[in-house]
Amino acid sequence: MAIQGILSTTLAGLFTFLGGVLGVMRPPSRRTMAAVLGFAAGVMLTISLADLLPHCTGMYAQWMGLPMAAAATASLLLLGMVAAALLEQGVEKPDDPAAISWFLMLAILLHNLPEGVLTLFASVQEPTLGWHTTLAIGMHNIPEGISVAMPLYYATRKRTKALGAALITGLAEPAAALLAYGVLHFWMNPAMVAGLLAWSAGVMCWVSVAELIPAGLALGYPRRVGVGACLGMAAMLLGMGLLS
């Protein structure tokens, strides 16, 4: 069962690389880049606000009252935002397109770590459910891969670097699953995974609001940013629908 779980997380992670391939098929223009930055922001905000935070609150509500669960989730969200803001302060040129691209990659990678553990848990506990979860997570990893690869390709004009970033981001899922199974399984539990998801939601919300949307607007095509954000939200809602 554990081997199947590792295979499931690897397959789900490789869908991120597939999205990366789609993202570097042609060099993006400024208009396309504005839409992609909006798309990436829509993807991450929807994951955070409509999936990760409700999941964490629901998990914690099983052990404490709903008000305390909501407060704990909000605290973890704020901690994630603070961590992202501090990381931003340590970068010499945070407004540089390449720096924004790496911020985006880091935010999605941090989200994929606990997601890999969740996929492993689902596969071990119920193999049929595990494959369903793998497919659903894989489908919503495709827009994540596009969001990672295309901005980096725009900033560096290097397909290999953009594809490498998408691959590393996707492989974070099986890496986290292996770590959880081989080392952390003695003390890893669903509540801890839920907390990590809420913390990563804070990172993604900060990167979306403080980096991606301003960078997209700075390109001079605000409507493209808005359309991209709406498409990103729709793509993630579709992926979440597959998970339900």
mmCIF file with all atom_site columns, N, CA and C in Angstrom, residues 52-74 189-198:
data_model
loop_
_atom_site.group_PDB
_atom_site.id
_atom_site.type_symbol
_atom_site.label_atom_id
_atom_site.label_alt_id
_atom_site.label_comp_id
_atom_site.label_asym_id
_atom_site.label_entity_id
_atom_site.label_seq_id
_atom_site.pdbx_PDB_ins_code
_atom_site.Cartn_x
_atom_site.Cartn_y
_atom_site.Cartn_z
_atom_site.occupancy
_atom_site.B_iso_or_equiv
_atom_site.pdbx_formal_charge
_atom_site.auth_seq_id
_atom_site.auth_comp_id
_atom_site.auth_asym_id
_atom_site.auth_atom_id
_atom_site.pdbx_PDB_model_num
ATOM 1  N N  . LEU A 1 52  ? -7.840  25.067 1.263  1.00 0.00 ? 52  LEU A N  1
ATOM 2  C CA . LEU A 1 52  ? -6.917  24.794 2.366  1.00 0.00 ? 52  LEU A CA 1
ATOM 3  C C  . LEU A 1 52  ? -7.427  25.314 3.705  1.00 0.00 ? 52  LEU A C  1
ATOM 4  N N  . LEU A 1 53  ? -7.887  26.553 3.746  1.00 0.00 ? 53  LEU A N  1
ATOM 5  C CA . LEU A 1 53  ? -8.339  27.122 5.014  1.00 0.00 ? 53  LEU A CA 1
ATOM 6  C C  . LEU A 1 53  ? -9.605  26.443 5.543  1.00 0.00 ? 53  LEU A C  1
ATOM 7  N N  . PRO A 1 54  ? -10.627 26.180 4.713  1.00 0.00 ? 54  PRO A N  1
ATOM 8  C CA . PRO A 1 54  ? -11.774 25.419 5.220  1.00 0.00 ? 54  PRO A CA 1
ATOM 9  C C  . PRO A 1 54  ? -11.392 24.015 5.682  1.00 0.00 ? 54  PRO A C  1
ATOM 10 N N  . HIS A 1 55  ? -10.452 23.372 4.963  1.00 0.00 ? 55  HIS A N  1
ATOM 11 C CA . HIS A 1 55  ? -10.003 22.034 5.368  1.00 0.00 ? 55  HIS A CA 1
ATOM 12 C C  . HIS A 1 55  ? -9.364  22.077 6.747  1.00 0.00 ? 55  HIS A C  1
ATOM 13 N N  . CYS A 1 56  ? -8.494  23.049 6.972  1.00 0.00 ? 56  CYS A N  1
ATOM 14 C CA . CYS A 1 56  ? -7.824  23.162 8.263  1.00 0.00 ? 56  CYS A CA 1
ATOM 15 C C  . CYS A 1 56  ? -8.823  23.466 9.379  1.00 0.00 ? 56  CYS A C  1
ATOM 16 N N  . THR A 1 57  ? -9.727  24.395 9.130  1.00 0.00 ? 57  THR A N  1
ATOM 17 C CA . THR A 1 57  ? -10.724 24.748 10.143 1.00 0.00 ? 57  THR A CA 1
ATOM 18 C C  . THR A 1 57  ? -11.605 23.552 10.483 1.00 0.00 ? 57  THR A C  1
ATOM 19 N N  . GLY A 1 58  ? -12.035 22.813 9.463  1.00 0.00 ? 58  GLY A N  1
ATOM 20 C CA . GLY A 1 58  ? -12.856 21.635 9.704  1.00 0.00 ? 58  GLY A CA 1
ATOM 21 C C  . GLY A 1 58  ? -12.124 20.562 10.482 1.00 0.00 ? 58  GLY A C  1
ATOM 22 N N  . MET A 1 59  ? -10.832 20.375 10.187 1.00 0.00 ? 59  MET A N  1
ATOM 23 C CA . MET A 1 59  ? -10.040 19.385 10.904 1.00 0.00 ? 59  MET A CA 1
ATOM 24 C C  . MET A 1 59  ? -9.900  19.762 12.376 1.00 0.00 ? 59  MET A C  1
ATOM 25 N N  . TYR A 1 60  ? -9.560  21.031 12.633 1.00 0.00 ? 60  TYR A N  1
ATOM 26 C CA . TYR A 1 60  ? -9.371  21.470 14.016 1.00 0.00 ? 60  TYR A CA 1
ATOM 27 C C  . TYR A 1 60  ? -10.684 21.509 14.790 1.00 0.00 ? 60  TYR A C  1
ATOM 28 N N  . ALA A 1 61  ? -11.794 21.742 14.092 1.00 0.00 ? 61  ALA A N  1
ATOM 29 C CA . ALA A 1 61  ? -13.094 21.793 14.763 1.00 0.00 ? 61  ALA A CA 1
ATOM 30 C C  . ALA A 1 61  ? -13.489 20.447 15.352 1.00 0.00 ? 61  ALA A C  1
ATOM 31 N N  . GLN A 1 62  ? -12.828 19.363 14.916 1.00 0.00 ? 62  GLN A N  1
ATOM 32 C CA . GLN A 1 62  ? -13.107 18.047 15.487 1.00 0.00 ? 62  GLN A CA 1
ATOM 33 C C  . GLN A 1 62  ? -12.576 17.923 16.910 1.00 0.00 ? 62  GLN A C  1
ATOM 34 N N  . TRP A 1 63  ? -11.590 18.754 17.261 1.00 0.00 ? 63  TRP A N  1
ATOM 35 C CA . TRP A 1 63  ? -10.972 18.661 18.597 1.00 0.00 ? 63  TRP A CA 1
ATOM 36 C C  . TRP A 1 63  ? -11.246 19.876 19.465 1.00 0.00 ? 63  TRP A C  1
ATOM 37 N N  . MET A 1 64  ? -11.731 20.952 18.874 1.00 0.00 ? 64  MET A N  1
ATOM 38 C CA . MET A 1 64  ? -12.015 22.176 19.630 1.00 0.00 ? 64  MET A CA 1
ATOM 39 C C  . MET A 1 64  ? -13.245 22.836 19.021 1.00 0.00 ? 64  MET A C  1
ATOM 40 N N  . GLY A 1 65  ? -13.783 23.814 19.682 1.00 0.00 ? 65  GLY A N  1
ATOM 41 C CA . GLY A 1 65  ? -14.938 24.512 19.145 1.00 0.00 ? 65  GLY A CA 1
ATOM 42 C C  . GLY A 1 65  ? -14.605 25.237 17.856 1.00 0.00 ? 65  GLY A C  1
ATOM 43 N N  . LEU A 1 66  ? -15.639 25.519 17.075 1.00 0.00 ? 66  LEU A N  1
ATOM 44 C CA . LEU A 1 66  ? -15.429 26.184 15.792 1.00 0.00 ? 66  LEU A CA 1
ATOM 45 C C  . LEU A 1 66  ? -14.735 27.540 15.932 1.00 0.00 ? 66  LEU A C  1
ATOM 46 N N  . PRO A 1 67  ? -15.100 28.375 16.926 1.00 0.00 ? 67  PRO A N  1
ATOM 47 C CA . PRO A 1 67  ? -14.383 29.656 17.064 1.00 0.00 ? 67  PRO A CA 1
ATOM 48 C C  . PRO A 1 67  ? -12.883 29.469 17.300 1.00 0.00 ? 67  PRO A C  1
ATOM 49 N N  . MET A 1 68  ? -12.510 28.504 18.151 1.00 0.00 ? 68  MET A N  1
ATOM 50 C CA . MET A 1 68  ? -11.092 28.252 18.408 1.00 0.00 ? 68  MET A CA 1
ATOM 51 C C  . MET A 1 68  ? -10.407 27.695 17.166 1.00 0.00 ? 68  MET A C  1
ATOM 52 N N  . ALA A 1 69  ? -11.117 26.834 16.438 1.00 0.00 ? 69  ALA A N  1
ATOM 53 C CA . ALA A 1 69  ? -10.548 26.269 15.211 1.00 0.00 ? 69  ALA A CA 1
ATOM 54 C C  . ALA A 1 69  ? -10.298 27.368 14.183 1.00 0.00 ? 69  ALA A C  1
ATOM 55 N N  . ALA A 1 70  ? -11.265 28.280 14.050 1.00 0.00 ? 70  ALA A N  1
ATOM 56 C CA . ALA A 1 70  ? -11.097 29.387 13.106 1.00 0.00 ? 70  ALA A CA 1
ATOM 57 C C  . ALA A 1 70  ? -9.949  30.296 13.527 1.00 0.00 ? 70  ALA A C  1
ATOM 58 N N  . ALA A 1 71  ? -9.816  30.524 14.838 1.00 0.00 ? 71  ALA A N  1
ATOM 59 C CA . ALA A 1 71  ? -8.729  31.373 15.333 1.00 0.00 ? 71  ALA A CA 1
ATOM 60 C C  . ALA A 1 71  ? -7.373  30.722 15.079 1.00 0.00 ? 71  ALA A C  1
ATOM 61 N N  . ALA A 1 72  ? -7.284  29.405 15.293 1.00 0.00 ? 72  ALA A N  1
ATOM 62 C CA . ALA A 1 72  ? -6.027  28.698 15.046 1.00 0.00 ? 72  ALA A CA 1
ATOM 63 C C  . ALA A 1 72  ? -5.660  28.751 13.568 1.00 0.00 ? 72  ALA A C  1
ATOM 64 N N  . THR A 1 73  ? -6.650  28.548 12.708 1.00 0.00 ? 73  THR A N  1
ATOM 65 C CA . THR A 1 73  ? -6.397  28.602 11.266 1.00 0.00 ? 73  THR A CA 1
ATOM 66 C C  . THR A 1 73  ? -5.956  29.997 10.837 1.00 0.00 ? 73  THR A C  1
ATOM 67 N N  . ALA A 1 74  ? -6.629  31.019 11.373 1.00 0.00 ? 74  ALA A N  1
ATOM 68 C CA . ALA A 1 74  ? -6.258  32.398 11.038 1.00 0.00 ? 74  ALA A CA 1
ATOM 69 C C  . ALA A 1 74  ? -4.841  32.717 11.501 1.00 0.00 ? 74  ALA A C  1
ATOM 70 N N  . ASN A 1 189 ? 0.576   13.612 11.812 1.00 0.00 ? 189 ASN A N  1
ATOM 71 C CA . ASN A 1 189 ? -0.848  13.314 11.965 1.00 0.00 ? 189 ASN A CA 1
ATOM 72 C C  . ASN A 1 189 ? -1.654  14.288 11.110 1.00 0.00 ? 189 ASN A C  1
ATOM 73 N N  . PRO A 1 190 ? -2.938  13.985 10.878 1.00 0.00 ? 190 PRO A N  1
ATOM 74 C CA . PRO A 1 190 ? -3.754  14.847 10.012 1.00 0.00 ? 190 PRO A CA 1
ATOM 75 C C  . PRO A 1 190 ? -3.827  16.296 10.477 1.00 0.00 ? 190 PRO A C  1
ATOM 76 N N  . ALA A 1 191 ? -3.850  16.516 11.802 1.00 0.00 ? 191 ALA A N  1
ATOM 77 C CA . ALA A 1 191 ? -3.926  17.888 12.304 1.00 0.00 ? 191 ALA A CA 1
ATOM 78 C C  . ALA A 1 191 ? -2.677  18.680 11.937 1.00 0.00 ? 191 ALA A C  1
ATOM 79 N N  . MET A 1 192 ? -1.519  18.025 11.990 1.00 0.00 ? 192 MET A N  1
ATOM 80 C CA . MET A 1 192 ? -0.271  18.700 11.634 1.00 0.00 ? 192 MET A CA 1
ATOM 81 C C  . MET A 1 192 ? -0.243  19.030 10.144 1.00 0.00 ? 192 MET A C  1
ATOM 82 N N  . VAL A 1 193 ? -0.695  18.083 9.325  1.00 0.00 ? 193 VAL A N  1
ATOM 83 C CA . VAL A 1 193 ? -0.741  18.327 7.885  1.00 0.00 ? 193 VAL A CA 1
ATOM 84 C C  . VAL A 1 193 ? -1.688  19.483 7.574  1.00 0.00 ? 193 VAL A C  1
ATOM 85 N N  . ALA A 1 194 ? -2.833  19.508 8.258  1.00 0.00 ? 194 ALA A N  1
ATOM 86 C CA . ALA A 1 194 ? -3.791  20.602 8.051  1.00 0.00 ? 194 ALA A CA 1
ATOM 87 C C  . ALA A 1 194 ? -3.169  21.944 8.425  1.00 0.00 ? 194 ALA A C  1
ATOM 88 N N  . GLY A 1 195 ? -2.397  21.964 9.509  1.00 0.00 ? 195 GLY A N  1
ATOM 89 C CA . GLY A 1 195 ? -1.726  23.195 9.910  1.00 0.00 ? 195 GLY A CA 1
ATOM 90 C C  . GLY A 1 195 ? -0.718  23.668 8.880  1.00 0.00 ? 195 GLY A C  1
ATOM 91 N N  . LEU A 1 196 ? 0.023   22.724 8.307  1.00 0.00 ? 196 LEU A N  1
ATOM 92 C CA . LEU A 1 196 ? 0.983   23.079 7.261  1.00 0.00 ? 196 LEU A CA 1
ATOM 93 C C  . LEU A 1 196 ? 0.273   23.643 6.035  1.00 0.00 ? 196 LEU A C  1
ATOM 94 N N  . LEU A 1 197 ? -0.892  23.087 5.723  1.00 0.00 ? 197 LEU A N  1
ATOM 95 C CA . LEU A 1 197 ? -1.663  23.595 4.589  1.00 0.00 ? 197 LEU A CA 1
ATOM 96 C C  . LEU A 1 197 ? -2.122  25.032 4.832  1.00 0.00 ? 197 LEU A C  1
ATOM 97 N N  . ALA A 1 198 ? -2.584  25.320 6.065  1.00 0.00 ? 198 ALA A N  1
ATOM 98 C CA . ALA A 1 198 ? -3.016  26.684 6.379  1.00 0.00 ? 198 ALA A CA 1
ATOM 99 C C  . ALA A 1 198 ? -1.840  27.653 6.319  1.00 0.00 ? 198 ALA A C  1
#
